[in-house]
Amino acid sequence: MSNQMSLMLYYSVFFISALFAHVIEKKDRLSGTKSICYFRNGIMKIYSKKMLLWFAMMFFPVYIATIRYGIGTDYTQYKVFFYRNSAINLNDLSSVALQPTEVISNLIYKIAYIFFGDFQGYLFITSLITIWVAFVAMHYYSNEISFFVATFSYFCLCYAPSLNIIRQMMAVSVVFYGLRYITNKKLIKYLITILVATLFHTTAIFGVLFYFLRIKNDKNVKIRQIGMIIVCLSFPIFFGSIFELFTSLSLFRTYYGFFYSTDFGFLHVTDIVFRLPIAIVIIVFRKKLEARNEVNYFFELLFLMEFVSLMLTSYNKWLYRLMYYCIPGEIVLVSQFPQCVPLRDKQIVRIGVVFYYAAFFFLNNYVRGVDEIFPFVSIYMK
């Protein structure tokens, strides 16, 4: 398949899924509930139409991710991991693969091998987890956001990385899901979510620090939150030095080999330039966003961390790892842009945001070749 046809394939998948998200949003409003099931006389009933819509929304992106061949920078590496670890004993889940802490990721190798017997089964399970959990996370905010815009922007930002850094993008989706517990100030539930995310990918431990960015109604809130942003960013910057003081801990031992504190990355100019207009619009709409829901202040801080992380990636690659966990803040905010303008302008803003993120996907993945997803090749075309 040519690069041009591959681009159209990705855009079609993104747009179709976003359309189904829009229909789900309308169905939720008509039914008065976002749930796909309900109880009547003690018996659980399912909204069959909603269930079908959710299935349709996920089908195409999951299918494309499953049948791909050689797509994604780490595709071959994950294929080696799969066949190497598929024969592991269930009692040894913490002693194999890259990270002993990533028990769920290690377990998925085994499950995929048992039920499917090949690497495509692994791709199916991981893509289903990543996309389904992300959709559930976005759907939670559907009363406040445009589910259509959120879905399309999510794919433009996260679909290509999900074909590459598979384990981490599963963890990102789980952290995204857990952000509801920050805004609801439920520390225990959030820590449990982070623990689960860490069992997918160790870098999810960054998310623990996000809890301290939550809103508190006191006069020192801004000082404390700015301080926590500095702490969050300092953690990966100085992690190499900290690690040397705790060599007995194995949590980050493997990744330390790839991300020394003195190991320089490169400046992600496209990412930074792309987010400048987004930052300007957030500043312009800031009062409206916070008036709609005070928790948007938390998402603004997440976006700030994302932006600063991108600025500092040339200093340390760990900051690019941190950036992925901040992306949900951007998605939640931009998907509220249509709600911040008069009714007559909502459709224009919605279309504008979609085209803007489509342009980012084009520049970042088609032109720059990030994540190596072009041209698309399936197992039926190899």
Coordinates of C-alpha atoms in Angstrom, one line a residue:
M1 CA 0.0 0.0 0.0
S2 CA 1.4 3.4 -0.9
N3 CA 2.0 6.1 1.6
Q4 CA -0.9 8.2 0.3
M5 CA -3.3 5.3 0.6
S6 CA -2.0 4.5 4.0
L7 CA -2.6 8.1 5.1
M8 CA -6.2 7.9 3.8
L9 CA -6.6 4.5 5.7
Y10 CA -5.6 6.0 9.0
Y11 CA -7.7 9.2 8.5
S12 CA -10.7 7.0 7.6
V13 CA -10.3 4.9 10.7
F14 CA -10.0 7.9 12.9
F15 CA -12.9 9.7 11.4
I16 CA -15.3 6.7 11.4
S17 CA -14.5 6.0 15.1
A18 CA -15.0 9.6 15.9
L19 CA -18.4 9.6 14.1
F20 CA -19.5 6.6 16.2
A21 CA -18.3 8.4 19.3
H22 CA -20.6 11.3 18.3
V23 CA -23.5 9.0 17.9
I24 CA -22.8 7.5 21.3
E25 CA -22.8 11.0 22.8
K26 CA -26.2 11.7 21.3
K27 CA -27.6 8.4 22.5
D28 CA -26.4 9.1 26.0
R29 CA -28.2 12.4 26.0
L30 CA -31.4 10.9 24.7
S31 CA -31.4 8.0 27.2
G32 CA -30.3 10.2 30.1
T33 CA -27.5 7.8 31.0
K34 CA -23.9 7.0 29.8
S35 CA -24.1 3.4 31.0
I36 CA -24.5 0.6 28.5
C37 CA -26.3 -1.6 31.0
Y38 CA -28.9 -1.2 33.7
F39 CA -30.7 -3.2 36.3
R40 CA -34.4 -4.1 36.3
N41 CA -36.0 -6.3 39.0
G42 CA -32.5 -7.3 40.0
I43 CA -31.6 -8.5 36.5
M44 CA -28.9 -6.7 34.5
K45 CA -30.1 -5.5 31.1
I46 CA -28.0 -4.2 28.3
Y47 CA -28.6 -1.3 25.9
S48 CA -28.0 -3.4 22.8
K49 CA -27.7 -0.4 20.4
K50 CA -25.2 1.3 22.6
M51 CA -23.2 -1.9 22.9
L52 CA -23.1 -2.2 19.1
L53 CA -22.0 1.4 18.8
W54 CA -19.1 0.8 21.2
F55 CA -18.1 -2.3 19.3
A56 CA -18.2 -0.4 16.0
M57 CA -16.3 2.5 17.4
M58 CA -13.4 0.3 18.5
F59 CA -13.5 -2.3 15.6
F60 CA -11.6 -0.5 12.9
P61 CA -8.6 0.9 15.0
V62 CA -8.2 -2.5 16.8
Y63 CA -8.5 -4.4 13.5
I64 CA -5.9 -2.3 11.8
A65 CA -3.5 -2.6 14.8
T66 CA -4.0 -6.4 14.8
I67 CA -3.4 -7.2 11.1
R68 CA -0.4 -4.8 10.7
Y69 CA 3.0 -6.3 9.7
G70 CA 6.3 -4.5 10.5
I71 CA 4.4 -1.3 11.5
G72 CA 5.9 0.5 14.5
T73 CA 9.5 1.2 15.4
D74 CA 9.4 -1.6 18.1
Y75 CA 7.4 -4.1 16.1
T76 CA 10.2 -6.6 15.6
Q77 CA 11.4 -6.2 19.2
Y78 CA 7.9 -7.0 20.5
K79 CA 7.6 -10.0 18.2
V80 CA 10.8 -11.3 19.7
F81 CA 9.5 -10.7 23.3
F82 CA 6.3 -12.5 22.4
Y83 CA 7.8 -15.7 21.2
R84 CA 10.5 -15.6 23.9
N85 CA 8.1 -15.1 26.7
S86 CA 5.0 -17.0 25.5
A87 CA 6.3 -20.3 27.0
I88 CA 6.9 -18.9 30.5
N89 CA 5.5 -20.5 33.6
L90 CA 2.8 -18.5 35.2
N91 CA 4.8 -18.6 38.5
D92 CA 7.7 -16.9 36.7
L93 CA 5.8 -13.8 35.4
S94 CA 8.0 -11.4 37.4
S95 CA 11.3 -13.0 36.3
V96 CA 11.1 -12.6 32.6
A97 CA 10.8 -9.9 29.9
L98 CA 12.3 -6.4 30.2
Q99 CA 10.8 -5.5 33.6
P100 CA 10.0 -7.8 36.5
T101 CA 7.4 -5.3 37.8
E102 CA 5.4 -5.4 34.6
V103 CA 3.5 -8.5 35.5
I104 CA 0.3 -7.8 33.5
S105 CA 2.3 -7.1 30.4
N106 CA 4.2 -10.3 30.9
L107 CA 0.9 -12.2 31.4
I108 CA -0.6 -10.8 28.2
Y109 CA 2.2 -12.7 26.3
K110 CA 1.1 -15.9 27.8
I111 CA -2.7 -15.3 27.3
A112 CA -2.2 -14.3 23.7
Y113 CA -0.1 -17.5 23.0
I114 CA -2.7 -19.7 24.7
F115 CA -5.8 -18.4 23.0
F116 CA -4.3 -17.3 19.6
G117 CA -1.0 -18.9 19.2
D118 CA 0.6 -16.1 17.2
F119 CA 1.9 -12.5 17.5
Q120 CA -1.3 -11.1 15.9
G121 CA -3.2 -12.3 19.0
Y122 CA -0.9 -10.3 21.2
L123 CA -1.4 -7.2 19.0
F124 CA -5.2 -7.7 19.2
I125 CA -5.3 -7.9 23.0
T126 CA -2.9 -5.0 23.6
S127 CA -4.7 -2.7 21.1
L128 CA -8.1 -3.6 22.5
I129 CA -6.9 -2.8 26.1
T130 CA -5.3 0.5 25.0
I131 CA -8.2 1.8 22.9
W132 CA -11.1 0.5 25.1
V133 CA -9.7 1.9 28.3
A134 CA -8.9 5.3 26.6
F135 CA -12.5 5.4 25.2
V136 CA -13.9 4.7 28.7
A137 CA -11.7 7.4 30.1
M138 CA -12.8 10.0 27.6
H139 CA -16.4 8.9 27.8
Y140 CA -16.4 9.8 31.5
Y141 CA -16.1 13.5 30.6
S142 CA -18.6 13.3 27.7
N143 CA -21.0 15.6 29.5
E144 CA -18.4 18.3 29.4
I145 CA -16.5 17.6 26.1
S146 CA -17.2 16.8 22.5
F147 CA -16.7 13.0 22.4
F148 CA -16.2 13.3 18.6
V149 CA -13.3 15.8 19.0
A150 CA -11.8 13.9 21.9
T151 CA -11.8 10.6 19.9
F152 CA -10.3 12.1 16.8
S153 CA -7.6 14.1 18.7
Y154 CA -6.7 11.0 20.7
F155 CA -6.1 9.0 17.6
C156 CA -3.9 11.7 16.0
L157 CA -1.8 12.0 19.1
C158 CA -1.7 8.5 20.5
Y159 CA -2.6 5.9 17.8
A160 CA 0.9 5.9 16.1
P161 CA 2.7 5.6 19.5
S162 CA 0.3 2.8 20.5
L163 CA 1.7 0.8 17.5
N164 CA 5.2 1.4 18.7
I165 CA 5.6 1.7 22.5
I166 CA 2.8 -0.8 23.1
R167 CA 3.2 -1.4 26.9
Q168 CA 3.5 2.2 27.8
M169 CA 0.5 3.3 25.8
M170 CA -1.6 0.7 27.7
A171 CA -0.3 2.3 30.9
V172 CA -1.1 5.8 29.6
S173 CA -4.7 4.7 29.0
V174 CA -5.0 3.3 32.5
V175 CA -3.6 6.5 34.0
F176 CA -6.0 8.5 31.8
Y177 CA -8.8 6.4 33.3
G178 CA -7.5 7.1 36.8
L179 CA -7.5 10.9 36.5
R180 CA -11.2 10.9 37.5
Y181 CA -10.0 9.9 41.0
I182 CA -7.8 12.9 41.1
T183 CA -10.6 15.3 40.3
N184 CA -12.8 13.5 42.8
K185 CA -10.0 13.6 45.4
K186 CA -10.0 9.8 45.9
L187 CA -6.4 9.1 46.7
I188 CA -6.6 5.4 47.5
K189 CA -8.5 4.6 44.2
Y190 CA -6.0 6.7 42.2
L191 CA -3.0 4.9 43.8
I192 CA -4.6 1.6 43.0
T193 CA -5.0 2.7 39.4
I194 CA -1.3 3.8 39.2
L195 CA -0.3 0.4 40.7
V196 CA -2.2 -1.3 37.9
A197 CA -0.7 1.0 35.3
T198 CA 2.8 0.3 36.6
L199 CA 2.1 -3.4 36.1
F200 CA 1.7 -2.6 32.4
H201 CA 4.7 -0.2 32.2
T202 CA 7.0 1.0 35.0
T203 CA 7.1 4.6 33.9
A204 CA 3.4 4.9 35.0
I205 CA 4.8 5.6 38.5
F206 CA 5.2 9.2 37.3
G207 CA 1.5 9.5 37.6
V208 CA 1.7 9.4 41.4
L209 CA 3.0 13.0 41.4
F210 CA -0.1 14.2 39.4
Y211 CA -2.3 13.7 42.4
F212 CA -0.7 16.7 44.1
L213 CA -1.8 19.0 41.3
R214 CA -5.4 18.6 42.3
I215 CA -7.4 21.6 43.3
K216 CA -7.6 22.8 46.9
N217 CA -9.5 25.8 48.1
D218 CA -6.8 27.7 50.0
K219 CA -4.6 30.7 49.3
N220 CA -1.4 28.7 48.7
V221 CA -2.8 26.4 46.1
K222 CA -1.0 28.0 43.1
I223 CA 2.4 28.0 45.0
R224 CA 2.0 24.4 45.9
Q225 CA 1.0 23.4 42.4
I226 CA 3.8 25.2 40.8
G227 CA 6.1 23.5 43.2
M228 CA 4.7 20.1 42.3
I229 CA 5.3 20.8 38.6
I230 CA 8.9 21.5 39.4
V231 CA 9.1 18.3 41.4
C232 CA 7.4 16.3 38.6
L233 CA 9.9 17.6 36.0
S234 CA 12.9 17.3 38.3
F235 CA 12.2 13.6 38.9
P236 CA 13.1 12.4 35.5
I237 CA 15.8 15.0 35.0
F238 CA 17.8 13.9 38.0
F239 CA 16.6 10.3 38.1
G240 CA 19.9 8.9 37.0
S241 CA 21.7 10.4 39.9
I242 CA 19.0 9.4 42.4
F243 CA 19.1 5.9 41.0
E244 CA 22.9 5.5 41.7
L245 CA 22.1 6.1 45.4
F246 CA 19.5 3.3 45.4
T247 CA 21.2 0.6 43.3
S248 CA 19.5 -2.1 45.4
L249 CA 16.1 -1.1 43.8
S250 CA 15.4 -2.9 40.5
L251 CA 12.3 -1.0 39.5
F252 CA 14.0 1.1 36.8
R253 CA 17.2 -0.9 36.4
T254 CA 16.5 -1.9 32.8
Y255 CA 15.4 1.5 31.6
Y256 CA 18.3 3.2 33.2
G257 CA 20.5 1.6 30.6
F258 CA 18.6 3.5 27.9
F259 CA 18.0 6.8 29.8
Y260 CA 21.0 8.0 31.7
S261 CA 20.7 11.4 33.4
T262 CA 23.5 12.5 31.0
D263 CA 21.9 10.9 27.9
F264 CA 20.7 13.7 25.7
G265 CA 17.7 13.4 23.5
F266 CA 16.6 15.9 20.8
L267 CA 14.3 18.8 20.7
H268 CA 10.9 17.9 19.4
V269 CA 10.4 21.1 17.4
T270 CA 7.2 19.9 15.6
D271 CA 5.5 18.9 18.8
I272 CA 6.4 22.2 20.5
V273 CA 5.4 24.4 17.5
F274 CA 2.2 22.5 17.1
R275 CA 1.2 23.0 20.7
L276 CA 1.9 26.7 20.8
P277 CA -1.5 27.7 19.2
I278 CA -3.2 25.1 21.5
A279 CA -1.6 26.9 24.5
I280 CA -2.7 30.3 23.2
V281 CA -6.3 29.1 22.8
I282 CA -6.3 27.6 26.3
I283 CA -5.1 30.9 27.7
V284 CA -7.8 32.7 25.8
F285 CA -10.5 30.3 26.9
R286 CA -9.1 29.8 30.4
K287 CA -11.8 31.6 32.3
K288 CA -14.5 30.0 30.3
L289 CA -13.0 26.5 30.8
E290 CA -12.6 27.0 34.6
A291 CA -16.2 28.5 34.8
R292 CA -17.5 25.3 33.0
N293 CA -15.8 23.1 35.5
E294 CA -13.1 23.9 38.1
V295 CA -11.3 20.7 37.5
N296 CA -10.2 22.1 34.1
Y297 CA -7.5 24.0 36.1
F298 CA -6.0 20.6 36.9
F299 CA -6.0 19.7 33.2
E300 CA -4.4 23.0 32.4
L301 CA -1.5 22.1 34.7
L302 CA -1.2 18.8 33.0
F303 CA -1.0 20.5 29.6
L304 CA 1.7 22.9 31.1
M305 CA 3.7 19.9 32.2
E306 CA 3.3 18.3 28.8
F307 CA 4.5 21.5 27.1
V308 CA 7.5 22.0 29.4
S309 CA 8.4 18.3 29.1
L310 CA 8.7 18.7 25.3
M311 CA 10.8 21.8 25.8
L312 CA 13.3 19.8 28.0
T313 CA 13.5 16.6 26.0
S314 CA 16.8 17.6 24.6
Y315 CA 18.2 17.5 28.1
N316 CA 16.8 14.1 29.1
K317 CA 14.8 11.5 27.3
W318 CA 12.9 10.6 30.5
L319 CA 10.9 13.8 30.0
Y320 CA 9.4 12.4 26.7
R321 CA 8.2 9.4 28.7
L322 CA 6.6 11.8 31.2
M323 CA 5.0 13.7 28.3
Y324 CA 2.7 10.8 27.2
Y325 CA 1.0 10.7 30.6
C326 CA 0.2 14.4 30.3
I327 CA -1.5 14.1 26.9
P328 CA -4.9 13.4 28.5
G329 CA -5.0 16.9 29.8
E330 CA -4.6 18.3 26.3
I331 CA -7.3 16.0 24.9
V332 CA -9.9 16.9 27.6
L333 CA -9.2 20.7 27.1
V334 CA -9.2 20.8 23.3
S335 CA -12.4 18.8 23.2
Q336 CA -14.1 21.6 25.1
F337 CA -13.1 24.3 22.7
P338 CA -16.5 24.0 20.8
Q339 CA -18.3 24.5 24.1
C340 CA -16.5 27.7 24.7
V341 CA -17.9 29.6 21.7
P342 CA -21.4 30.7 20.7
L343 CA -23.7 28.1 19.3
R344 CA -23.4 29.4 15.8
D345 CA -19.6 28.9 15.9
K346 CA -19.4 25.5 17.5
Q347 CA -19.4 23.5 14.3
I348 CA -16.6 25.7 12.8
V349 CA -14.5 25.2 15.9
R350 CA -15.1 21.5 15.9
I351 CA -14.1 21.2 12.3
G352 CA -11.1 23.5 12.9
V353 CA -9.8 21.3 15.8
V354 CA -10.2 18.1 13.7
F355 CA -8.3 19.6 10.8
Y356 CA -5.6 20.9 13.1
Y357 CA -4.9 17.5 14.7
A358 CA -5.1 15.8 11.3
A359 CA -2.4 18.2 10.2
F360 CA -0.3 17.3 13.2
F361 CA -0.6 13.6 12.4
F362 CA 0.4 14.3 8.8
L363 CA 3.5 16.3 9.7
N364 CA 4.6 14.1 12.6
N365 CA 4.0 10.7 11.2
Y366 CA 3.8 11.0 7.4
V367 CA 6.4 13.7 6.9
R368 CA 8.8 13.1 9.8
G369 CA 8.2 9.4 9.9
V370 CA 7.8 9.2 13.7
D371 CA 6.9 5.8 15.0
E372 CA 7.5 4.3 11.5
I373 CA 3.8 3.6 10.5
F374 CA 4.1 4.4 6.8
P375 CA 3.5 2.7 4.4
F376 CA 0.9 0.5 6.0
V377 CA 1.5 -3.2 5.5
S378 CA -0.8 -6.0 6.7
I379 CA -0.2 -9.7 7.2
Y380 CA -2.2 -10.3 4.1
M381 CA 0.2 -8.1 2.0
K382 CA 3.6 -9.2 3.2

